[in-house]
Amino acid sequence: MLCREGHCRKLKTLRTVPKETFCGQEENGKDHIKVSTSTTGDNIAPNMTMAPSLAGIWKNELGSILSIDEHDGNLFEGTYLTAVKSEETEDDIKLSDIVGFQQQDNSFTFGFTVRWSFSDSVTVFTGQYFPDSENGEILETMWLIRSNVDNHSKDWEATTVGKNTFVRWSLDKCSPEIVEMFTKRKN
Ligand code: BTN
């Protein structure tokens, strides 16, 4: 079965893996992404996998929206619209830029940094992509948010840790205001 959403990179099969590639739950119940091989006829190791495309819209359990731009290599960029902010942050929430890396073949891990455009803090997220029988595709992440403190003696209270799960989303499911924000940034 091919990936229904079309997010997986489609690959050509040489001989050690089945022809089709997919994202999602495998028929035998194992969650993994089958992939492929080179188009040049080189031999490949069995079970070789290729990192999935993270590009697109994702939403976490807080209602925050992450948009990752289409990218060719491991480096990616995008934008983040958080649904919540820290108590100390007075300014209104605005779209913020992200930059990140995903790992190479055989690894579905990634990390990205958000420079909040409306606060003096920075958040780093790290996580892994998983096919998911319920949501199609998910990103399990952990984050650290670093707030700016006035002096070194407050360093101990400057960092908070947490966890977010993102599910594959689409702008069609977002309000017109959110769609406008993301669309404006692209143009
Ligand atoms: C700030 O308040 O200084 C910036 C916004 C921080 C939002 C945090 S980052 C981790 C967590 N996940 C989200 O989607 N939002 C919060």
Tab-separated table of C-alpha atoms and ligand atoms in Angstrom:
chain	number	residue	atom	x	y	z
A	1	MET	CA	0.000	0.000	0.000
A	2	LEU	CA	1.353	3.401	-0.868
A	3	CYS	CA	1.270	6.176	1.692
A	4	ARG	CA	-2.254	7.565	1.451
A	5	GLU	CA	-1.183	11.047	2.419
A	6	GLY	CA	1.655	11.107	-0.058
A	7	HIS	CA	4.128	12.329	2.566
A	8	CYS	CA	6.557	9.449	2.382
A	9	ARG	CA	9.288	9.778	-0.120
A	10	LYS	CA	8.541	7.284	-2.809
A	11	LEU	CA	11.434	5.154	-3.761
A	12	LYS	CA	12.262	2.626	-6.366
A	13	THR	CA	12.901	-0.914	-5.277
A	14	LEU	CA	15.867	-2.865	-6.458
A	15	ARG	CA	15.573	-6.351	-5.061
A	16	THR	CA	15.950	-6.803	-1.326
A	17	VAL	CA	12.791	-5.009	-0.306
A	18	PRO	CA	9.252	-5.241	-1.678
A	19	LYS	CA	8.285	-2.934	-4.487
A	20	GLU	CA	5.844	-0.768	-2.631
A	21	THR	CA	6.689	1.698	0.066
A	22	PHE	CA	4.312	3.071	2.575
A	23	CYS	CA	3.900	4.903	5.795
A	24	GLY	CA	1.461	3.573	8.302
A	25	GLN	CA	0.887	0.292	9.981
A	26	GLU	CA	2.220	-2.729	8.241
A	27	GLU	CA	-0.170	-5.613	7.673
A	28	ASN	CA	1.631	-7.813	10.156
A	29	GLY	CA	1.163	-5.139	12.806
A	30	LYS	CA	4.719	-3.818	12.907
A	31	ASP	CA	4.966	-0.050	12.720
A	32	HIS	CA	7.797	0.873	10.472
A	33	ILE	CA	8.544	2.430	7.167
A	34	LYS	CA	9.700	0.206	4.421
A	35	VAL	CA	11.909	1.714	1.924
A	36	SER	CA	13.885	1.279	-0.911
A	37	THR	CA	17.071	1.396	-2.579
A	38	SER	CA	18.934	3.306	-5.099
A	39	THR	CA	17.819	3.818	-8.649
A	40	THR	CA	21.326	3.160	-9.929
A	41	GLY	CA	21.338	-0.574	-9.418
A	42	ASP	CA	23.709	-0.622	-6.415
A	43	ASN	CA	23.275	-3.389	-3.903
A	44	ILE	CA	21.653	-2.384	-0.668
A	45	ALA	CA	21.436	-3.874	2.761
A	46	PRO	CA	18.127	-5.535	3.604
A	47	ASN	CA	15.783	-3.463	5.772
A	48	MET	CA	17.485	-0.250	4.753
A	49	THR	CA	15.163	2.614	5.513
A	50	MET	CA	15.020	6.199	4.392
A	51	ALA	CA	14.099	9.089	6.654
A	52	PRO	CA	10.477	10.213	6.147
A	53	SER	CA	9.544	13.660	4.915
A	54	LEU	CA	8.612	15.887	7.835
A	55	ALA	CA	7.373	18.635	5.519
A	56	GLY	CA	3.817	19.807	6.074
A	57	ILE	CA	1.548	20.919	8.882
A	58	TRP	CA	1.541	19.296	12.330
A	59	LYS	CA	-0.588	20.008	15.407
A	60	ASN	CA	0.184	19.148	19.017
A	61	GLU	CA	-2.103	18.405	21.975
A	62	LEU	CA	-1.934	22.051	23.105
A	63	GLY	CA	-3.296	23.175	19.740
A	64	SER	CA	0.026	24.613	18.529
A	65	ILE	CA	0.682	24.428	14.801
A	66	LEU	CA	4.064	23.537	13.338
A	67	SER	CA	4.700	24.079	9.643
A	68	ILE	CA	7.786	22.498	8.095
A	69	ASP	CA	8.763	23.682	4.612
A	70	GLU	CA	9.558	21.304	1.781
A	71	HIS	CA	13.283	20.544	1.867
A	72	ASP	CA	15.734	18.376	-0.036
A	73	GLY	CA	18.473	17.724	2.489
A	74	ASN	CA	18.572	17.227	6.241
A	75	LEU	CA	18.255	20.892	7.101
A	76	PHE	CA	14.723	22.259	7.311
A	77	GLU	CA	12.980	25.534	8.069
A	78	GLY	CA	9.451	26.469	8.935
A	79	THR	CA	7.184	28.346	11.307
A	80	TYR	CA	5.478	27.691	14.613
A	81	LEU	CA	2.280	29.116	16.026
A	82	THR	CA	2.092	28.254	19.711
A	83	ALA	CA	-1.337	28.008	21.324
A	84	VAL	CA	0.076	28.934	24.742
A	85	LYS	CA	2.773	31.182	26.211
A	86	SER	CA	4.545	31.587	29.534
A	87	GLU	CA	2.981	33.770	32.212
A	88	GLU	CA	5.832	36.283	32.000
A	89	THR	CA	5.340	36.765	28.260
A	90	GLU	CA	3.250	39.895	27.803
A	91	ASP	CA	3.188	40.311	24.028
A	92	ASP	CA	0.567	38.650	21.858
A	93	ILE	CA	1.430	35.342	20.250
A	94	LYS	CA	2.820	35.661	16.738
A	95	LEU	CA	4.179	33.255	14.154
A	96	SER	CA	7.804	32.333	14.936
A	97	ASP	CA	10.575	30.896	12.772
A	98	ILE	CA	12.096	27.469	13.238
A	99	VAL	CA	15.218	25.826	11.897
A	100	GLY	CA	16.107	22.176	12.347
A	101	PHE	CA	17.819	19.038	11.162
A	102	GLN	CA	16.582	15.547	10.599
A	103	GLN	CA	18.835	12.529	10.667
A	104	GLN	CA	19.885	10.437	7.690
A	105	ASP	CA	18.610	7.132	6.352
A	106	ASN	CA	17.807	4.525	8.987
A	107	SER	CA	16.883	7.136	11.560
A	108	PHE	CA	13.643	9.023	12.050
A	109	THR	CA	15.013	11.476	14.604
A	110	PHE	CA	15.086	15.260	14.275
A	111	GLY	CA	15.528	18.458	16.253
A	112	PHE	CA	14.572	22.081	15.737
A	113	THR	CA	14.828	25.421	17.474
A	114	VAL	CA	12.099	28.062	17.739
A	115	ARG	CA	13.134	31.675	18.128
A	116	TRP	CA	9.967	33.175	19.571
A	117	SER	CA	9.211	36.427	17.764
A	118	PHE	CA	7.095	37.799	20.649
A	119	SER	CA	9.174	36.773	23.677
A	120	ASP	CA	12.779	36.664	24.812
A	121	SER	CA	12.885	32.876	25.111
A	122	VAL	CA	14.056	30.104	22.807
A	123	THR	CA	12.713	26.548	22.667
A	124	VAL	CA	14.511	23.472	21.359
A	125	PHE	CA	12.527	20.411	20.373
A	126	THR	CA	13.941	16.957	19.707
A	127	GLY	CA	11.975	13.929	18.697
A	128	GLN	CA	11.193	11.065	16.421
A	129	TYR	CA	8.716	10.401	13.626
A	130	PHE	CA	6.457	7.342	13.994
A	131	PRO	CA	3.770	5.891	11.757
A	132	ASP	CA	0.668	5.625	13.908
A	133	SER	CA	-2.365	3.425	13.378
A	134	GLU	CA	-4.713	6.010	14.911
A	135	ASN	CA	-3.354	9.287	13.523
A	136	GLY	CA	-1.432	8.191	10.452
A	137	GLU	CA	1.840	9.876	11.401
A	138	ILE	CA	3.024	11.400	14.662
A	139	LEU	CA	6.053	13.233	16.018
A	140	GLU	CA	6.925	12.390	19.615
A	141	THR	CA	8.980	15.268	20.980
A	142	MET	CA	10.493	16.654	24.119
A	143	TRP	CA	11.333	20.330	24.488
A	144	LEU	CA	13.388	22.678	26.607
A	145	ILE	CA	12.375	26.307	26.833
A	146	ARG	CA	15.005	28.758	27.977
A	147	SER	CA	13.730	32.048	29.372
A	148	ASN	CA	15.911	35.099	29.691
A	149	VAL	CA	16.785	35.919	33.307
A	150	ASP	CA	18.158	39.201	34.700
A	151	ASN	CA	21.158	37.727	36.411
A	152	HIS	CA	23.146	34.561	36.940
A	153	SER	CA	21.641	33.829	40.327
A	154	LYS	CA	18.334	33.124	38.563
A	155	ASP	CA	19.858	30.658	36.141
A	156	TRP	CA	18.390	27.709	38.068
A	157	GLU	CA	14.838	28.762	37.171
A	158	ALA	CA	15.428	29.647	33.551
A	159	THR	CA	14.777	26.319	31.838
A	160	THR	CA	11.586	24.257	31.643
A	161	VAL	CA	11.217	20.822	30.118
A	162	GLY	CA	8.148	19.206	28.589
A	163	LYS	CA	6.758	16.795	26.057
A	164	ASN	CA	4.526	17.298	23.009
A	165	THR	CA	3.006	14.863	20.542
A	166	PHE	CA	2.263	16.235	17.077
A	167	VAL	CA	-0.119	14.645	14.588
A	168	ARG	CA	-0.098	15.231	10.852
A	169	TRP	CA	-2.526	18.093	10.222
A	170	SER	CA	-3.578	20.341	7.355
A	171	LEU	CA	-4.320	24.039	6.971
A	172	ASP	CA	-7.802	23.119	5.689
A	173	LYS	CA	-8.620	22.083	9.248
A	174	CYS	CA	-7.435	25.426	10.711
A	175	SER	CA	-9.361	28.668	11.198
A	176	PRO	CA	-9.167	31.348	8.438
A	177	GLU	CA	-7.004	33.547	10.758
A	178	ILE	CA	-4.413	30.810	11.136
A	179	VAL	CA	-4.453	30.015	7.422
A	180	GLU	CA	-3.860	33.707	6.677
A	181	MET	CA	-0.881	33.893	9.045
A	182	PHE	CA	0.858	30.909	7.477
A	183	THR	CA	0.000	31.962	3.929
A	184	LYS	CA	1.232	35.541	4.436
A	185	ARG	CA	4.586	34.321	5.686
A	186	LYS	CA	5.104	32.220	2.544
A	187	ASN	CA	4.429	35.132	0.186
B	1	BTN	C1	7.098	32.077	25.544
B	1	BTN	O1	6.069	32.083	26.215
B	1	BTN	O2	8.142	32.597	25.974
B	1	BTN	C2	7.133	31.487	24.171
B	1	BTN	C3	6.105	30.452	23.894
B	1	BTN	C4	6.469	29.101	24.440
B	1	BTN	C5	5.488	28.035	24.053
B	1	BTN	C6	5.836	26.670	24.601
B	1	BTN	S1	7.206	25.908	23.787
B	1	BTN	C7	6.839	24.361	24.449
B	1	BTN	C8	5.340	24.225	24.509
B	1	BTN	N1	4.793	23.646	23.305
B	1	BTN	C9	4.043	24.497	22.625
B	1	BTN	O3	3.468	24.239	21.561
B	1	BTN	N2	4.000	25.680	23.268
B	1	BTN	C10	4.725	25.637	24.518
